[in-house]
CSV table of C-alpha atoms and ligand atoms in Angstrom, one decimal:
chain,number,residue,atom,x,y,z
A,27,UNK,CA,-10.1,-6.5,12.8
A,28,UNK,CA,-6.7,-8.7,12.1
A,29,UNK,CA,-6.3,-9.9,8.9
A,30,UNK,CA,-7.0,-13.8,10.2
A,31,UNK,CA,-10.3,-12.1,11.4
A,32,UNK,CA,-11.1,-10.6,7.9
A,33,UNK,CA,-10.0,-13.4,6.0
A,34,UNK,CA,-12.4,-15.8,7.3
A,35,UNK,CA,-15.2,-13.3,6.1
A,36,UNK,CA,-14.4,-13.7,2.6
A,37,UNK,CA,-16.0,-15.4,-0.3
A,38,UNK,CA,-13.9,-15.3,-3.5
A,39,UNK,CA,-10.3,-14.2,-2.0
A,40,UNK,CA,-7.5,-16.1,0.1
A,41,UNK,CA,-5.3,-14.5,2.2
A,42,UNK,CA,-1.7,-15.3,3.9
A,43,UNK,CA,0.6,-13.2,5.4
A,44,UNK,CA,4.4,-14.3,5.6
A,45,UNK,CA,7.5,-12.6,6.2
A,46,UNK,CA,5.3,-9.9,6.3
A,47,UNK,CA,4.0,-9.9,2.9
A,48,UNK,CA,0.3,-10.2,2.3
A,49,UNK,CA,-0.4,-12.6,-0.3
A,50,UNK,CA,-3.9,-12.0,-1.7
A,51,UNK,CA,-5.3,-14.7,-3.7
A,52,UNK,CA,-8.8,-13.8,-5.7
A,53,UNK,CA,-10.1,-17.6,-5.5
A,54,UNK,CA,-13.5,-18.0,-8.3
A,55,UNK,CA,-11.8,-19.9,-10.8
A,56,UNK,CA,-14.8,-21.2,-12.2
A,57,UNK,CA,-15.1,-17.5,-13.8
A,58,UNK,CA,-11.8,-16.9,-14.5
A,59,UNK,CA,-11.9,-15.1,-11.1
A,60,UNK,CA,-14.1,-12.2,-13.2
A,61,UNK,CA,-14.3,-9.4,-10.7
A,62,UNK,CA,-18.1,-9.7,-9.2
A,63,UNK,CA,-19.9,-7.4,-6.5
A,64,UNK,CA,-18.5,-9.9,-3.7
A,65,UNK,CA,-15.5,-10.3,-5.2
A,66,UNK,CA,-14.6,-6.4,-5.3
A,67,UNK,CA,-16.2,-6.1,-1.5
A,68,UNK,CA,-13.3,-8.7,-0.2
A,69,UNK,CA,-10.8,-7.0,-2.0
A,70,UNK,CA,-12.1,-3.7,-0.5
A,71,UNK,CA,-12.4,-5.0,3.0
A,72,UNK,CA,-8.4,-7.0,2.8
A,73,UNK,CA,-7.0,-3.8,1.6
A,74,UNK,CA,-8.5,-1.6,4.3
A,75,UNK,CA,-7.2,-4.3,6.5
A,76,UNK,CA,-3.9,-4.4,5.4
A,77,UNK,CA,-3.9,-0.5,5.1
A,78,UNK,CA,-3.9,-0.8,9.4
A,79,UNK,CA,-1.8,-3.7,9.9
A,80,UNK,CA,2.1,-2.9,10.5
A,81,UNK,CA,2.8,-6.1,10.5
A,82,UNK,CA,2.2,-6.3,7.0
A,83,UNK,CA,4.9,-4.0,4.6
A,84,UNK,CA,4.2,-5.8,1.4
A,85,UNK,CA,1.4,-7.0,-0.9
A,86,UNK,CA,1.5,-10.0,-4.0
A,87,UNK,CA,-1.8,-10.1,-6.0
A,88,UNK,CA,-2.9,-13.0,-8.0
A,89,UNK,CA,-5.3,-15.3,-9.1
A,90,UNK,CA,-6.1,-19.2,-8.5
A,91,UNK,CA,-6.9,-21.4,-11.7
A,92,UNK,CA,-5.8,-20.4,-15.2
A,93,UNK,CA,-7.3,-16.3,-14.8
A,94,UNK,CA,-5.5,-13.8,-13.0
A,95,UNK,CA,-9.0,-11.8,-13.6
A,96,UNK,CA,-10.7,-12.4,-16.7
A,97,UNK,CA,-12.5,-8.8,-16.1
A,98,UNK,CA,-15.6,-7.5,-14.8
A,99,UNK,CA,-18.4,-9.9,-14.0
A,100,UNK,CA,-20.2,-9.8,-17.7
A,101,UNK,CA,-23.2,-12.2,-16.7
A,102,UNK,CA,-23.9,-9.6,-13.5
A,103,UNK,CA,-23.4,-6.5,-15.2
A,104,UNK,CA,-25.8,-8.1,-18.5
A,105,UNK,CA,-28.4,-6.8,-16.1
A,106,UNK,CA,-27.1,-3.5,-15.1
A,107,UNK,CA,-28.7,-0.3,-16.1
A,108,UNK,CA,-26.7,3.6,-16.6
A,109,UNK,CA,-26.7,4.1,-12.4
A,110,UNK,CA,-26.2,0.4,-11.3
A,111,UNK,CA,-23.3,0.5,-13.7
A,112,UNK,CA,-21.7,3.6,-12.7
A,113,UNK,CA,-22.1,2.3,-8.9
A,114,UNK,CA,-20.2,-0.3,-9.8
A,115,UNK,CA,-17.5,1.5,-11.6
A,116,UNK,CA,-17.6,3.7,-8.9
A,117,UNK,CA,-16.4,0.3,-6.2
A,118,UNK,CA,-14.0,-1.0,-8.5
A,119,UNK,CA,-12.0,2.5,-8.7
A,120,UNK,CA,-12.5,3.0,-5.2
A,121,UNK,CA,-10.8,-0.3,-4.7
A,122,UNK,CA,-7.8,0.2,-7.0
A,123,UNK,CA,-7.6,3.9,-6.3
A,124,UNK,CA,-7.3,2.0,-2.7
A,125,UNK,CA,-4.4,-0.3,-3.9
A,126,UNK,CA,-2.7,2.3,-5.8
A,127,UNK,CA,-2.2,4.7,-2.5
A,128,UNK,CA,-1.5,2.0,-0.1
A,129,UNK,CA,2.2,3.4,1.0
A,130,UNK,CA,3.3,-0.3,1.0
A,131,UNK,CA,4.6,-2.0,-2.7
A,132,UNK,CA,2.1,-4.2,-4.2
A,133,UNK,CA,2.9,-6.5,-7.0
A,134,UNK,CA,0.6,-8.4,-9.1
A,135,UNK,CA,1.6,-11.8,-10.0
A,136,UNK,CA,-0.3,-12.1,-13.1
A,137,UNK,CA,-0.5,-16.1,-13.5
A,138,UNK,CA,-3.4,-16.2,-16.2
A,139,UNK,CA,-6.0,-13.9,-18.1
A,140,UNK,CA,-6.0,-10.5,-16.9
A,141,UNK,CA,-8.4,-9.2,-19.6
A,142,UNK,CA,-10.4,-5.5,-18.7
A,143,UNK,CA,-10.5,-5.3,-15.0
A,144,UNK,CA,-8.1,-7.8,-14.7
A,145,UNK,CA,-5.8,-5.6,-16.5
A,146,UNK,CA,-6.7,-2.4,-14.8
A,147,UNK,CA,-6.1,-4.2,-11.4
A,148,UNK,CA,-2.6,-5.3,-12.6
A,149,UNK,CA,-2.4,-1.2,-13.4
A,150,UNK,CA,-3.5,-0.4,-10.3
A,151,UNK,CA,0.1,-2.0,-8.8
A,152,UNK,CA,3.4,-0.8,-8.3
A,153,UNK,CA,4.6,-3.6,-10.2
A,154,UNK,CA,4.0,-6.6,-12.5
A,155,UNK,CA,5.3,-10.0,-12.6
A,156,UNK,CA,3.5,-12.3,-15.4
A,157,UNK,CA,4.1,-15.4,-15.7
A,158,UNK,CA,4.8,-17.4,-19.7
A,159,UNK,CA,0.8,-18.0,-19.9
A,160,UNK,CA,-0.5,-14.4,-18.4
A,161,UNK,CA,-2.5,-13.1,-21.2
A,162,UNK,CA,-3.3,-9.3,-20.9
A,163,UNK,CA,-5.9,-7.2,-22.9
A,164,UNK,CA,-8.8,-4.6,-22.8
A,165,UNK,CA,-12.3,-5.9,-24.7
A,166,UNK,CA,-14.3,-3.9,-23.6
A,167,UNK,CA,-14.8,-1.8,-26.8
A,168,UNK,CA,-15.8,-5.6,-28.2
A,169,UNK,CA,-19.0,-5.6,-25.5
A,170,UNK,CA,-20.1,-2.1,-25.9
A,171,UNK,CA,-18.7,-0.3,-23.5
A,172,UNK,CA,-15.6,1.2,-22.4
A,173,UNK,CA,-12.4,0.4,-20.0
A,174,UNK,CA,-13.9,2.4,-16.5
A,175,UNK,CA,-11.8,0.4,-13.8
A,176,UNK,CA,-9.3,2.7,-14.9
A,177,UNK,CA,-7.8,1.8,-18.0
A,178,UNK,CA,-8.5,4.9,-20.1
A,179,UNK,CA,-6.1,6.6,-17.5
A,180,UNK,CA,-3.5,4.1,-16.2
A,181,UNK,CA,-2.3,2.1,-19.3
A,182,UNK,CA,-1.6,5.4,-21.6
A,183,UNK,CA,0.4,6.6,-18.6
A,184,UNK,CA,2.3,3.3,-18.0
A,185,UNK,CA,2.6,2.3,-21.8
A,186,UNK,CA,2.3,5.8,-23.1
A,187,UNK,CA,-0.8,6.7,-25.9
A,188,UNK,CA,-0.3,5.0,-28.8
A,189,UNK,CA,0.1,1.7,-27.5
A,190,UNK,CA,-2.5,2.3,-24.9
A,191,UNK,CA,-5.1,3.7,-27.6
A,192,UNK,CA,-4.0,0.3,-30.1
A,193,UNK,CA,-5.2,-2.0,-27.1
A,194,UNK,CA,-7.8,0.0,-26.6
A,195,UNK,CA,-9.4,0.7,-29.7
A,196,UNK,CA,-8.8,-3.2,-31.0
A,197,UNK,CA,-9.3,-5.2,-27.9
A,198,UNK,CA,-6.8,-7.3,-28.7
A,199,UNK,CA,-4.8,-10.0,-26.3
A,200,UNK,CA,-1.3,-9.8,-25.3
A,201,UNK,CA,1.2,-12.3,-24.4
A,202,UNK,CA,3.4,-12.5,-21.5
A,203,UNK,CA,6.4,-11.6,-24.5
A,204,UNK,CA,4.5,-8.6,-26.3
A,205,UNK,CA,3.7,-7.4,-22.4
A,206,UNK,CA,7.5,-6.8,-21.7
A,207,UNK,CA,8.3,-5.1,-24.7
A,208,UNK,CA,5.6,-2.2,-24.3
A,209,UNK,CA,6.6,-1.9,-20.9
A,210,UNK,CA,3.4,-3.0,-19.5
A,211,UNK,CA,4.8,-6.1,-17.3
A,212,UNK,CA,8.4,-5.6,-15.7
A,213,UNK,CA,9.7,-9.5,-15.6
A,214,UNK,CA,8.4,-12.6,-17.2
A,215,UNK,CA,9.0,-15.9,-15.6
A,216,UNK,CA,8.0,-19.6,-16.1
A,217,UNK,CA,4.3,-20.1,-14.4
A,218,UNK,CA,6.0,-22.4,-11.8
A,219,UNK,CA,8.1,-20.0,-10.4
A,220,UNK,CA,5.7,-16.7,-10.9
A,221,UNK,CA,5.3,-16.9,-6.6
A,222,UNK,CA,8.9,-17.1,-5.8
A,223,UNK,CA,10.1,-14.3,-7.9
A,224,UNK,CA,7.1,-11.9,-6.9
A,225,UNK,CA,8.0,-13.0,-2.5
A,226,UNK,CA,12.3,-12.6,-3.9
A,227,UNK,CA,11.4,-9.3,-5.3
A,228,UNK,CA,9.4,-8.1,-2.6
A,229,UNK,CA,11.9,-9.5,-0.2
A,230,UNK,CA,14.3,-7.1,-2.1
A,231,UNK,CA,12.5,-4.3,-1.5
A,232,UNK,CA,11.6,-4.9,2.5
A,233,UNK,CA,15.1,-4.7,3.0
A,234,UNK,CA,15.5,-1.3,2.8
A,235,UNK,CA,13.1,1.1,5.1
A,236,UNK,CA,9.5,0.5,4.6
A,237,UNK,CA,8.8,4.4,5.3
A,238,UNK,CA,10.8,5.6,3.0
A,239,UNK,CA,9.3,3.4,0.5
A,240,UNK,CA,6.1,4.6,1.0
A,241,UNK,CA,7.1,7.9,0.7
A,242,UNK,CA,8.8,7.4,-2.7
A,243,UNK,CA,5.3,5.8,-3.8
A,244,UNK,CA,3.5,9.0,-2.9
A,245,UNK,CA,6.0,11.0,-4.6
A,246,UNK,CA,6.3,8.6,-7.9
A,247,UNK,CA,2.0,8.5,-7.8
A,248,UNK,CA,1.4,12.1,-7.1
A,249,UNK,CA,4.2,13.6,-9.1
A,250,UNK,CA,3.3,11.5,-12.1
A,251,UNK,CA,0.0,14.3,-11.7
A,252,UNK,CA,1.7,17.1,-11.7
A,253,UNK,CA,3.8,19.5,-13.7
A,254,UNK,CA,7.8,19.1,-12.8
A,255,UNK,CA,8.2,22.0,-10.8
A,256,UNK,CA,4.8,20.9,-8.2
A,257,UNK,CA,6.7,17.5,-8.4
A,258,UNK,CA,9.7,18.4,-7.7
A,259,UNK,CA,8.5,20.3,-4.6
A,260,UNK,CA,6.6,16.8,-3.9
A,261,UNK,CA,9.8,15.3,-3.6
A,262,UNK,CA,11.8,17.9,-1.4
A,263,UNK,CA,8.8,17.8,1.1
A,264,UNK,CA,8.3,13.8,1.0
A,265,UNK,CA,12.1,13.7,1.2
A,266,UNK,CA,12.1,15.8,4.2
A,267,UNK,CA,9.7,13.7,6.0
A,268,UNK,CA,12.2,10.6,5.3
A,269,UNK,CA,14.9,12.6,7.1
A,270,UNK,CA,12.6,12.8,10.3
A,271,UNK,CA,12.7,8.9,10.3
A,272,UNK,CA,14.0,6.6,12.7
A,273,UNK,CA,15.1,4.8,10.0
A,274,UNK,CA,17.1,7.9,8.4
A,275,UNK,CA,19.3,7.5,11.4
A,276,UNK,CA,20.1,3.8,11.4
A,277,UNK,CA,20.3,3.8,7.5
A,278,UNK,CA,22.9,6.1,7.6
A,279,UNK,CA,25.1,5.1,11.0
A,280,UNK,CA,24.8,1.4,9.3
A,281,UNK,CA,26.3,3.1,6.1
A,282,UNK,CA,29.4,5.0,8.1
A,283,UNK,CA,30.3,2.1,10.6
A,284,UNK,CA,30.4,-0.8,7.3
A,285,UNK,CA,27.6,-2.6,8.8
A,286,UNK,CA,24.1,-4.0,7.1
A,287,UNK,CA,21.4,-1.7,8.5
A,288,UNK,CA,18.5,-3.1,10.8
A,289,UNK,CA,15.6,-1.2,10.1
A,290,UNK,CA,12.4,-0.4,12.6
A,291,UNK,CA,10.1,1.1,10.0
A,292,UNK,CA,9.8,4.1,12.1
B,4,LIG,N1,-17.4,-12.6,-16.5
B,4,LIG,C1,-18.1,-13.6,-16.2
B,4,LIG,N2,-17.8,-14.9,-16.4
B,4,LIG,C2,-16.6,-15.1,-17.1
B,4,LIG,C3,-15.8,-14.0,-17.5
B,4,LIG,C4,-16.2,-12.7,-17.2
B,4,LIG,N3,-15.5,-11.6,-17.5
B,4,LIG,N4,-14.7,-14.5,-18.2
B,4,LIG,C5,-14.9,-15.8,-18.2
B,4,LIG,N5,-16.0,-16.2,-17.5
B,4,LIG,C6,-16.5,-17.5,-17.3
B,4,LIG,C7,-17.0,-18.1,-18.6
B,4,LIG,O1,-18.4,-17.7,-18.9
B,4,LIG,C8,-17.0,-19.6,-18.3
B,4,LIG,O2,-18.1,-19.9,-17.5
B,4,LIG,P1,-19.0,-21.3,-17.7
B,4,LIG,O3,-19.4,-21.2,-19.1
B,4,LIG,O4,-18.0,-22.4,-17.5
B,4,LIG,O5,-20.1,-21.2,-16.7
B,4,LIG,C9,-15.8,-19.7,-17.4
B,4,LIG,O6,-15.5,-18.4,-16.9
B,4,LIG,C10,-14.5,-20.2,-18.2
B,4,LIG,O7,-14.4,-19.3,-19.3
B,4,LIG,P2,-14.3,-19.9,-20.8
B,4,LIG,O8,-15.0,-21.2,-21.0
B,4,LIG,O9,-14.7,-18.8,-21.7
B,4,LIG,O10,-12.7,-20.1,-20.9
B,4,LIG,P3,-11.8,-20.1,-22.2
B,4,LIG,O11,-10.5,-20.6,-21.8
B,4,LIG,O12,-12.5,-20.7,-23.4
B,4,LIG,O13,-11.7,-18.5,-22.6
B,4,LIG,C11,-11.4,-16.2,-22.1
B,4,LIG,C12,-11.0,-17.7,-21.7
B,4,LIG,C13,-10.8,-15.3,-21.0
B,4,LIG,C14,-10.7,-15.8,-23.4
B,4,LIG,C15,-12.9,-16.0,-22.2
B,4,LIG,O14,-13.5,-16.5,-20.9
B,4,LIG,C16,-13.3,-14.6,-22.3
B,4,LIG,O15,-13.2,-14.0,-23.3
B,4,LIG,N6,-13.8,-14.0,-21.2
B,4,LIG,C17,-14.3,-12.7,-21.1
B,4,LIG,C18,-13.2,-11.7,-21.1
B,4,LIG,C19,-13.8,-10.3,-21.1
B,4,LIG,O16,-14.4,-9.8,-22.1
B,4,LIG,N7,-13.7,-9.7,-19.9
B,4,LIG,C20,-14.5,-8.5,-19.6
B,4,LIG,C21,-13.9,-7.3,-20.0
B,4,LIG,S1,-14.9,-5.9,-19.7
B,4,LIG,C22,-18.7,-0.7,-16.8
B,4,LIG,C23,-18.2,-0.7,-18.1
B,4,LIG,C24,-17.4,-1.6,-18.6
B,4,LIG,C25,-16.9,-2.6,-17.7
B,4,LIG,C26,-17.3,-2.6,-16.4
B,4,LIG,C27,-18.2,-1.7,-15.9
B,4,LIG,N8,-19.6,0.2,-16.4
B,4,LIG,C28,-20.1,1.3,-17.2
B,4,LIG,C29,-20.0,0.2,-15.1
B,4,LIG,C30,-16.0,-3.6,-18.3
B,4,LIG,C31,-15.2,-4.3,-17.6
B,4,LIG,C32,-14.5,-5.4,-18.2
B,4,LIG,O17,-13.7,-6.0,-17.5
């Protein structure tokens, strides 16, 4: 199904594609866009959409309203039992293990709140834009329960353990500022132009080959799993599929006869 198909299918998310770059809108402000069942089963169905679709070689998250995602749904999972819960921790890491492997960029424009699984989403990313009123945290510890969207596993590997475990183990919010300095957010930018800097730096990156990209992602995602030696051997074979490209070619020829290369993504 296209992704003008799919998109009239969902409940709680927006979607536009232009100059090729999905932009994916998760649209229930009135909860601070807090991640519900339907919420996670549109975000499940655009990104096996966009997964298909070559027309599409880039991906912006974010949120409407003042919440990028202020988290799991708290008044649905108040009802939730031990196997109902793990279900549906088991569909939000599906989803973001989903985002995480797509071999296209995705960066999460992170406009608001973006508290628990709205934090682990923005982990699930490639990268993070957030604008002056993004707001980052993980309260879980506060209700009870633990980060299981993935935060136990991606923030200590993005921000390294001791910051991770601090977050963790206090809950505590984090502004856009505080964000940049531990290396969990990459820019920071005024809320009005939080769109236009995430489609400029995507547009950066879809000038060069979108294969090659994707390949780098596998090798950045997979190697950051292994010891250096499997890695390197990652690289040499992820590498070796980039010099099978069409792409490899043309990048190249562009380079020799002083000319911008025009890339096919093939
Ligand atoms: N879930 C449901 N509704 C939420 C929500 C959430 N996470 N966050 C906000 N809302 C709703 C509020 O209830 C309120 O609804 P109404 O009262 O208007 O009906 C509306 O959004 C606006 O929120 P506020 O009125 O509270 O707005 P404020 O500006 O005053 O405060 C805030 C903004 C983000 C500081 C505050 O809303 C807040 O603290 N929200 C909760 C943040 C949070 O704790 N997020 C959840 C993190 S836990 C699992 C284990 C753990 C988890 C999941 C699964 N398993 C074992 C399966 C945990 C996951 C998490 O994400």
């Amino acid at each position: 199904m296209s992704i003008l198909e799919i998109s009239s299918q969902l409940i709680n998310v927006l979607v536009t594609v232009e100059d090729e770059i999905a932009l994916v809108k998760i649209n229930r402000p009135k909860a601070l866009n807090a991640l519900n069942n339907d919420t996670l089963s549109d975000l499940n169905k655009i990104f096996d959409c966009i997964a298909e679709d070559d027309s599409v070689r880039g991906v912006i998250i974010t949120g409407e309203g003042k919440g990028f995602v202020a988290g799991a749904d708290i008044v649905q999972m108040q009802g939730y039992k031990s196997i109902e819960g793990r279900k549906y921790a088991a569909l939000a890491q599906m989803i973001f293990n989903k985002i995480e492997n797509l071999e296209k960029p995705v960066i999460s424009a992170v406009n608001g709140y973006a508290l628990g699984g709205g934090c682990e989403l923005s982990l699930s990313c490639d990268i993070r834009i957030a604008s002056t009123k993004a707001v980052f945290g993980q309260p879980e510890v506060g209700l009870g329960v633990i980060p299981c969207f993935g935060g136990t596993q991606r923030l200590p590997r993005l921000i390294g353990s001791g910051i991770a475990k601090e977050l963790i183990y206090t809950g505590r919010q984090v502004k856009a500022e505080e964000a940049l300095y531990v290396g969990l957010v990459n820019k920071v930018v005024e809320p009005e132009l939080l769109i236009e800097e995430a489609k400029n730096m995507m547009k950066t990156i879809l000038k060069n080959a979108s294969l090659a990209i994707g390949f780098a992602k596998v090798a950045i995602n997979r190697g950051l799993e292994m010891d250096i030696d499997n890695g390197l051997e990652l690289e040499k074979d992820m590498a070796a599929l980039s010099f099978a490209t069409d792409d490899k070619d043309e990048g190249m020829r562009a380079f020799v006869e002083k000319r911008p290369a025009v890339f096919k993504n093939k």
